[in-house]
Each structure stands twice: as C-alpha cells, then as structure tokens.
PDB file of C-alpha atoms in Angstrom:
ATOM      1  CA  MET A   1      12.522 -23.018  -3.830  1.00 53.00           C
ATOM      2  CA  ALA A   2      10.254 -25.836  -3.794  1.00 70.00           C
ATOM      3  CA  PRO A   3       6.802 -25.444  -5.077  1.00 74.00           C
ATOM      4  CA  GLY A   4       5.294 -26.327  -1.691  1.00 85.00           C
ATOM      5  CA  LEU A   5       7.321 -23.672  -0.075  1.00 83.00           C
ATOM      6  CA  LEU A   6       6.329 -21.117  -2.799  1.00 87.00           C
ATOM      7  CA  ASP A   7       2.634 -22.003  -2.079  1.00 89.00           C
ATOM      8  CA  LEU A   8       3.185 -21.502   1.659  1.00 91.00           C
ATOM      9  CA  VAL A   9       4.697 -17.970   0.904  1.00 91.00           C
ATOM     10  CA  HIS A  10       1.647 -17.064  -1.275  1.00 90.00           C
ATOM     11  CA  LEU A  11      -0.735 -18.348   1.413  1.00 93.00           C
ATOM     12  CA  THR A  12       0.955 -16.474   4.185  1.00 94.00           C
ATOM     13  CA  THR A  13       0.910 -13.257   2.151  1.00 93.00           C
ATOM     14  CA  TRP A  14      -2.770 -13.549   1.312  1.00 94.00           C
ATOM     15  CA  ALA A  15      -3.542 -14.433   5.012  1.00 94.00           C
ATOM     16  CA  VAL A  16      -1.685 -11.310   6.119  1.00 95.00           C
ATOM     17  CA  CYS A  17      -3.274  -9.076   3.502  1.00 94.00           C
ATOM     18  CA  ALA A  18      -6.715 -10.192   4.403  1.00 94.00           C
ATOM     19  CA  VAL A  19      -6.370  -8.378   7.610  1.00 95.00           C
ATOM     20  CA  ILE A  20      -3.504  -5.947   6.753  1.00 95.00           C
ATOM     21  CA  LYS A  21      -5.537  -2.631   7.266  1.00 94.00           C
ATOM     22  CA  LEU A  22      -7.761  -3.875  10.059  1.00 94.00           C
ATOM     23  CA  PRO A  23      -5.407  -2.901  13.007  1.00 94.00           C
ATOM     24  CA  GLN A  24      -5.285   0.560  11.488  1.00 93.00           C
ATOM     25  CA  LEU A  25      -9.025   0.663  10.971  1.00 94.00           C
ATOM     26  CA  VAL A  26      -9.752  -0.505  14.540  1.00 93.00           C
ATOM     27  CA  ALA A  27      -7.384   2.190  15.939  1.00 92.00           C
ATOM     28  CA  VAL A  28      -9.098   4.967  13.856  1.00 92.00           C
ATOM     29  CA  LEU A  29     -12.648   3.683  14.784  1.00 93.00           C
ATOM     30  CA  ARG A  30     -11.943   3.378  18.468  1.00 92.00           C
ATOM     31  CA  ALA A  31     -10.367   6.681  18.802  1.00 90.00           C
ATOM     32  CA  GLY A  32     -12.968   8.312  16.520  1.00 90.00           C
ATOM     33  CA  SER A  33      -9.988  10.143  15.081  1.00 87.00           C
ATOM     34  CA  ALA A  34      -7.468   9.905  12.279  1.00 85.00           C
ATOM     35  CA  TRP A  35      -4.724  11.820  14.226  1.00 86.00           C
ATOM     36  CA  GLY A  36      -1.339  10.890  12.899  1.00 86.00           C
ATOM     37  CA  LEU A  37      -2.493   9.523   9.584  1.00 88.00           C
ATOM     38  CA  SER A  38      -1.940  11.248   6.264  1.00 88.00           C
ATOM     39  CA  VAL A  39      -4.695  11.130   3.770  1.00 89.00           C
ATOM     40  CA  GLY A  40      -2.283  12.196   1.073  1.00 91.00           C
ATOM     41  CA  SER A  41      -0.111   9.078   1.890  1.00 93.00           C
ATOM     42  CA  LEU A  42      -3.085   6.764   1.582  1.00 93.00           C
ATOM     43  CA  LEU A  43      -4.199   8.263  -1.620  1.00 94.00           C
ATOM     44  CA  LEU A  44      -0.774   7.804  -3.065  1.00 94.00           C
ATOM     45  CA  GLU A  45      -0.594   4.295  -1.778  1.00 94.00           C
ATOM     46  CA  LEU A  46      -4.033   3.592  -3.408  1.00 95.00           C
ATOM     47  CA  ALA A  47      -2.899   4.926  -6.702  1.00 95.00           C
ATOM     48  CA  GLY A  48       0.198   2.745  -6.533  1.00 94.00           C
ATOM     49  CA  PHE A  49      -1.774  -0.265  -5.696  1.00 95.00           C
ATOM     50  CA  LEU A  50      -4.305   0.288  -8.460  1.00 96.00           C
ATOM     51  CA  VAL A  51      -1.427   0.722 -11.086  1.00 95.00           C
ATOM     52  CA  PHE A  52       0.433  -2.361  -9.738  1.00 93.00           C
ATOM     53  CA  LEU A  53      -2.896  -4.391  -9.975  1.00 95.00           C
ATOM     54  CA  ARG A  54      -3.693  -3.213 -13.430  1.00 96.00           C
ATOM     55  CA  TYR A  55      -0.119  -4.021 -14.753  1.00 95.00           C
ATOM     56  CA  GLN A  56      -0.245  -7.564 -13.309  1.00 94.00           C
ATOM     57  CA  ILE A  57      -3.613  -8.095 -15.023  1.00 96.00           C
ATOM     58  CA  TYR A  58      -2.463  -6.559 -18.215  1.00 96.00           C
ATOM     59  CA  TYR A  59       0.484  -8.743 -18.580  1.00 94.00           C
ATOM     60  CA  GLY A  60      -1.361 -11.894 -17.651  1.00 94.00           C
ATOM     61  CA  TYR A  61       0.792 -12.683 -14.554  1.00 92.00           C
ATOM     62  CA  PRO A  62      -0.376 -15.625 -12.456  1.00 90.00           C
ATOM     63  CA  LEU A  63      -3.193 -14.674 -10.236  1.00 92.00           C
ATOM     64  CA  GLU A  64      -1.416 -15.847  -7.036  1.00 90.00           C
ATOM     65  CA  THR A  65       1.245 -13.192  -7.568  1.00 87.00           C
ATOM     66  CA  TYR A  66      -1.367 -10.391  -7.049  1.00 91.00           C
ATOM     67  CA  LEU A  67      -4.384 -11.891  -5.565  1.00 92.00           C
ATOM     68  CA  GLU A  68      -4.090  -9.892  -2.415  1.00 93.00           C
ATOM     69  CA  TYR A  69      -4.277  -6.409  -4.087  1.00 95.00           C
ATOM     70  CA  PRO A  70      -8.115  -6.314  -4.660  1.00 96.00           C
ATOM     71  CA  ILE A  71      -8.373  -7.096  -0.878  1.00 95.00           C
ATOM     72  CA  ILE A  72      -5.828  -4.396   0.021  1.00 96.00           C
ATOM     73  CA  ILE A  73      -7.481  -1.810  -2.149  1.00 96.00           C
ATOM     74  CA  ALA A  74     -10.822  -2.446  -0.602  1.00 95.00           C
ATOM     75  CA  GLN A  75      -9.414  -2.007   2.759  1.00 95.00           C
ATOM     76  CA  ASP A  76      -7.690   1.224   1.709  1.00 95.00           C
ATOM     77  CA  VAL A  77     -10.854   2.572   0.275  1.00 95.00           C
ATOM     78  CA  ILE A  78     -12.679   1.902   3.635  1.00 94.00           C
ATOM     79  CA  LEU A  79      -9.839   3.393   5.670  1.00 94.00           C
ATOM     80  CA  ILE A  80      -9.653   6.536   3.472  1.00 93.00           C
ATOM     81  CA  TYR A  81     -13.280   7.102   3.810  1.00 93.00           C
ATOM     82  CA  CYS A  82     -13.220   6.798   7.547  1.00 92.00           C
ATOM     83  CA  ILE A  83     -10.333   9.220   7.784  1.00 90.00           C
ATOM     84  CA  MET A  84     -12.170  11.685   5.484  1.00 91.00           C
ATOM     85  CA  HIS A  85     -15.326  11.202   7.491  1.00 91.00           C
ATOM     86  CA  PHE A  86     -13.612  11.948  10.918  1.00 89.00           C
ATOM     87  CA  SER A  87     -11.800  14.980   9.182  1.00 86.00           C
ATOM     88  CA  GLY A  88     -15.156  16.255   7.970  1.00 87.00           C
ATOM     89  CA  LYS A  89     -14.072  15.787   4.410  1.00 87.00           C
ATOM     90  CA  ALA A  90     -16.400  12.759   3.460  1.00 87.00           C
ATOM     91  CA  LYS A  91     -17.782  14.531   0.409  1.00 88.00           C
ATOM     92  CA  ARG A  92     -14.409  14.500  -1.181  1.00 90.00           C
ATOM     93  CA  ALA A  93     -14.607  10.730  -1.426  1.00 89.00           C
ATOM     94  CA  LEU A  94     -16.737  10.648  -4.478  1.00 89.00           C
ATOM     95  CA  PHE A  95     -14.316  13.057  -6.287  1.00 92.00           C
ATOM     96  CA  TYR A  96     -11.485  10.672  -5.566  1.00 92.00           C
ATOM     97  CA  ALA A  97     -13.443   7.602  -6.570  1.00 92.00           C
ATOM     98  CA  VAL A  98     -14.208   9.133  -9.993  1.00 93.00           C
ATOM     99  CA  ILE A  99     -10.441   9.995 -10.537  1.00 94.00           C
ATOM    100  CA  PHE A 100      -9.320   6.567  -9.539  1.00 94.00           C
ATOM    101  CA  TRP A 101     -11.964   4.894 -11.682  1.00 94.00           C
ATOM    102  CA  GLY A 102     -11.106   6.880 -14.706  1.00 94.00           C
ATOM    103  CA  GLY A 103      -7.423   6.298 -14.210  1.00 94.00           C
ATOM    104  CA  TRP A 104      -8.049   2.509 -13.899  1.00 94.00           C
ATOM    105  CA  TYR A 105      -9.501   2.439 -17.518  1.00 93.00           C
ATOM    106  CA  MET A 106      -6.922   4.941 -18.926  1.00 94.00           C
ATOM    107  CA  LEU A 107      -4.024   2.921 -17.931  1.00 94.00           C
ATOM    108  CA  THR A 108      -4.515   0.278 -20.619  1.00 91.00           C
ATOM    109  CA  LEU A 109      -5.388   2.468 -23.574  1.00 92.00           C
ATOM    110  CA  GLN A 110      -1.779   1.971 -24.811  1.00 94.00           C
ATOM    111  CA  LYS A 111       1.001  -0.427 -23.850  1.00 94.00           C
ATOM    112  CA  TRP A 112       3.430   2.435 -23.299  1.00 96.00           C
ATOM    113  CA  ILE A 113       1.004   4.087 -20.780  1.00 96.00           C
ATOM    114  CA  ILE A 114       0.764   1.028 -18.565  1.00 95.00           C
ATOM    115  CA  ASP A 115       4.520   0.456 -18.765  1.00 94.00           C
ATOM    116  CA  LEU A 116       5.370   4.135 -17.883  1.00 94.00           C
ATOM    117  CA  ALA A 117       2.707   3.974 -15.052  1.00 94.00           C
ATOM    118  CA  MET A 118       4.299   0.936 -13.465  1.00 91.00           C
ATOM    119  CA  ASN A 119       7.783   2.526 -13.534  1.00 90.00           C
ATOM    120  CA  LEU A 120       6.212   5.824 -11.962  1.00 93.00           C
ATOM    121  CA  CYS A 121       4.193   3.552  -9.507  1.00 91.00           C
ATOM    122  CA  THR A 122       7.277   2.766  -7.692  1.00 92.00           C
ATOM    123  CA  PHE A 123       7.879   6.524  -7.128  1.00 94.00           C
ATOM    124  CA  VAL A 124       4.285   7.165  -6.230  1.00 94.00           C
ATOM    125  CA  SER A 125       4.423   4.306  -3.804  1.00 93.00           C
ATOM    126  CA  ALA A 126       7.653   5.427  -2.261  1.00 95.00           C
ATOM    127  CA  ALA A 127       6.252   8.928  -2.075  1.00 95.00           C
ATOM    128  CA  SER A 128       3.273   7.610  -0.117  1.00 95.00           C
ATOM    129  CA  LYS A 129       5.640   6.144   2.525  1.00 95.00           C
ATOM    130  CA  LEU A 130       7.710   9.427   2.532  1.00 96.00           C
ATOM    131  CA  VAL A 131       4.544  11.550   3.018  1.00 95.00           C
ATOM    132  CA  GLN A 132       3.590   9.396   6.101  1.00 95.00           C
ATOM    133  CA  LEU A 133       7.125   9.736   7.421  1.00 96.00           C
ATOM    134  CA  GLN A 134       7.125  13.490   7.122  1.00 96.00           C
ATOM    135  CA  HIS A 135       3.728  13.557   8.768  1.00 93.00           C
ATOM    136  CA  LEU A 136       5.113  11.512  11.699  1.00 94.00           C
ATOM    137  CA  TRP A 137       8.265  13.815  11.906  1.00 95.00           C
ATOM    138  CA  GLN A 138       6.259  16.928  11.893  1.00 94.00           C
ATOM    139  CA  ALA A 139       3.694  15.755  14.612  1.00 91.00           C
ATOM    140  CA  LYS A 140       6.398  13.954  16.639  1.00 92.00           C
ATOM    141  CA  ASP A 141       3.645  11.623  17.581  1.00 90.00           C
ATOM    142  CA  SER A 142       2.428   8.284  15.988  1.00 90.00           C
ATOM    143  CA  GLY A 143      -1.284   9.180  16.978  1.00 87.00           C
ATOM    144  CA  GLN A 144      -3.455   6.385  15.769  1.00 89.00           C
ATOM    145  CA  VAL A 145      -0.957   5.022  13.171  1.00 92.00           C
ATOM    146  CA  SER A 146      -0.797   1.247  13.515  1.00 94.00           C
ATOM    147  CA  ALA A 147       2.839  -0.207  13.727  1.00 95.00           C
ATOM    148  CA  LEU A 148       1.248  -3.612  13.221  1.00 95.00           C
ATOM    149  CA  THR A 149      -0.256  -2.509   9.863  1.00 95.00           C
ATOM    150  CA  TRP A 150       3.068  -1.231   8.690  1.00 96.00           C
ATOM    151  CA  GLY A 151       4.880  -4.199   9.866  1.00 96.00           C
ATOM    152  CA  MET A 152       2.585  -6.606   8.070  1.00 96.00           C
ATOM    153  CA  SER A 153       3.146  -4.420   4.934  1.00 96.00           C
ATOM    154  CA  ALA A 154       6.986  -4.976   5.304  1.00 97.00           C
ATOM    155  CA  TYR A 155       6.408  -8.774   5.659  1.00 97.00           C
ATOM    156  CA  THR A 156       4.331  -8.863   2.583  1.00 96.00           C
ATOM    157  CA  CYS A 157       6.972  -6.837   0.528  1.00 96.00           C
ATOM    158  CA  ALA A 158       9.510  -9.438   1.754  1.00 96.00           C
ATOM    159  CA  THR A 159       7.417 -12.295   0.659  1.00 95.00           C
ATOM    160  CA  ARG A 160       6.526 -10.762  -2.749  1.00 95.00           C
ATOM    161  CA  ILE A 161      10.282 -10.276  -3.401  1.00 96.00           C
ATOM    162  CA  ILE A 162      10.665 -13.973  -2.998  1.00 93.00           C
ATOM    163  CA  THR A 163       7.607 -14.851  -5.144  1.00 92.00           C
ATOM    164  CA  THR A 164       8.487 -12.355  -7.967  1.00 93.00           C
ATOM    165  CA  VAL A 165      11.956 -13.920  -8.243  1.00 93.00           C
ATOM    166  CA  MET A 166      10.447 -17.503  -8.369  1.00 91.00           C
ATOM    167  CA  THR A 167       7.615 -16.582 -10.801  1.00 89.00           C
ATOM    168  CA  THR A 168       7.748 -13.543 -13.127  1.00 91.00           C
ATOM    169  CA  ASN A 169      11.128 -12.184 -12.414  1.00 92.00           C
ATOM    170  CA  ASP A 170       9.970  -8.881 -13.528  1.00 93.00           C
ATOM    171  CA  LEU A 171      12.690  -6.385 -12.681  1.00 94.00           C
ATOM    172  CA  ALA A 172      10.410  -3.422 -12.353  1.00 91.00           C
ATOM    173  CA  VAL A 173       8.165  -5.417  -9.855  1.00 93.00           C
ATOM    174  CA  LEU A 174      11.273  -6.683  -7.894  1.00 95.00           C
ATOM    175  CA  ILE A 175      12.688  -3.116  -7.592  1.00 95.00           C
ATOM    176  CA  ARG A 176       9.295  -1.726  -6.287  1.00 94.00           C
ATOM    177  CA  PHE A 177       9.047  -4.488  -3.705  1.00 96.00           C
ATOM    178  CA  ILE A 178      12.617  -3.826  -2.385  1.00 97.00           C
ATOM    179  CA  ILE A 179      12.110  -0.214  -2.146  1.00 97.00           C
ATOM    180  CA  MET A 180       8.715  -0.669  -0.400  1.00 96.00           C
ATOM    181  CA  LEU A 181      10.214  -3.154   1.965  1.00 98.00           C
ATOM    182  CA  ILE A 182      12.938  -0.661   3.098  1.00 98.00           C
ATOM    183  CA  LEU A 183      10.407   2.151   3.549  1.00 97.00           C
ATOM    184  CA  ASN A 184       7.810   0.131   5.245  1.00 97.00           C
ATOM    185  CA  ILE A 185      10.504  -0.920   7.847  1.00 98.00           C
ATOM    186  CA  TRP A 186      11.395   2.804   8.164  1.00 98.00           C
ATOM    187  CA  VAL A 187       7.918   3.909   8.850  1.00 97.00           C
ATOM    188  CA  THR A 188       7.332   0.961  11.297  1.00 97.00           C
ATOM    189  CA  ALA A 189      10.648   1.971  13.197  1.00 97.00           C
ATOM    190  CA  THR A 190       9.542   5.671  13.186  1.00 96.00           C
ATOM    191  CA  ILE A 191       6.011   4.752  14.648  1.00 96.00           C
ATOM    192  CA  LEU A 192       7.634   2.591  17.331  1.00 95.00           C
ATOM    193  CA  HIS A 193      10.105   5.298  18.180  1.00 95.00           C
ATOM    194  CA  TYR A 194       7.416   7.916  18.777  1.00 93.00           C
ATOM    195  CA  ARG A 195       5.377   5.565  20.668  1.00 88.00           C
ATOM    196  CA  LYS A 196       8.270   4.810  22.976  1.00 82.00           C
ATOM    197  CA  THR A 197       9.032   8.423  23.329  1.00 76.00           C
ATOM    198  CA  LYS A 198       5.485   9.179  24.266  1.00 70.00           C
ATOM    199  CA  LYS A 199       5.443   6.418  26.879  1.00 70.00           C
ATOM    200  CA  THR A 200       8.625   7.786  28.664  1.00 67.00           C
ATOM    201  CA  ASP A 201       7.394  11.290  28.773  1.00 62.00           C
TER     202      ASP A 201
END
C-alpha cells in the first residue's frame, strides 16, 4: 500500500472516531433514556480501549496507529456517565473512575502484565460486544442503540486491520481487530433487524 493511501486510511479512521459515539450520545440525550444499552458492555469496552491504548504507548508504536483511542475513551466516559445518570446510578461513576485510573497505572508495573492484559483485552472487548448482543436479544428491541455508531466501529476495525498489517504487524493487535470487526458487524445487523421488526409491527 502506498504511503499516501496509508495516510488516507489513518485520516478517515481519525475522522470517524472523532464522532463515533456522537450518534449514540444524541439518541440517549434526545430520548432521556438509555433503553437498549448495556452499561456492562460499555464498561468492558472502556476497559478494552484503556488496555489497548496503554499497550500501544508502552511498546512505542507510531502515534498514528492509536491516536483515535483517547478520543473514543473520552466519548465512552461521557456516554457511560449519561447512561448512569438516566438510570439513577450516577454516583457509581466515581467508583468506576477510580478503578480504571488505578488499572491504567498497574498495567505497566511489569512487562508480563501489559502483555497478558493485551491478550486478555481481546476477550474483554469481545465480551463487551457479546453482552450488548445478549441485551438486544433479551429485549428484542434495539431501543436507543445507534446502528450508525456500531457501523462506524466496524469501519474503524477494518481500517485498523489494514494499518496494523502495514505498520506494526503485531499479531495480537491484528487478531483483536479481526474479532472486533466480526462482532461489530453482528451487533449492527442485530440492531437493524430489531429496528426493522419494530417498524413492521
């Protein structure tokens, strides 16, 4: 892949990630409800993002391969707080913030910890998608879940597969993005299925 094309892939990934959670946030704020969203799924997703970001920084990977993660993490934190607020559980946010903050520093105490965490990160991130799928299947309603947000997540995973192959070629990172791509497509399809089912009823 030509360097110009690689730069374009990076740019489109950053552009999408700059607004990736906004459709979901707008849907929640407009409805004044977090119906259909799983807080557990978002907390697992946030944990996966934090581990992944810490891993990339620890190994000194090029900034352009993970620049979007601080932006996504900030959007996830805002979204989680809104969901907790509408669920009447806003006070729990401080507890989760302390846990995540402590985890961020503990990850790099030893090299084996960050390596193990990265390998487990794929399972944690996959679990976040599966928890959201389970939530959708149980409710049989997509509620306020944004198909656009999940579709954009699938796109960014696809672009990160390309950039990983072209830059770091880290197998653990590549496997993570492939699994996340498959699961993001599955969640998007499930959201669209329930949205279509609801319209035909």
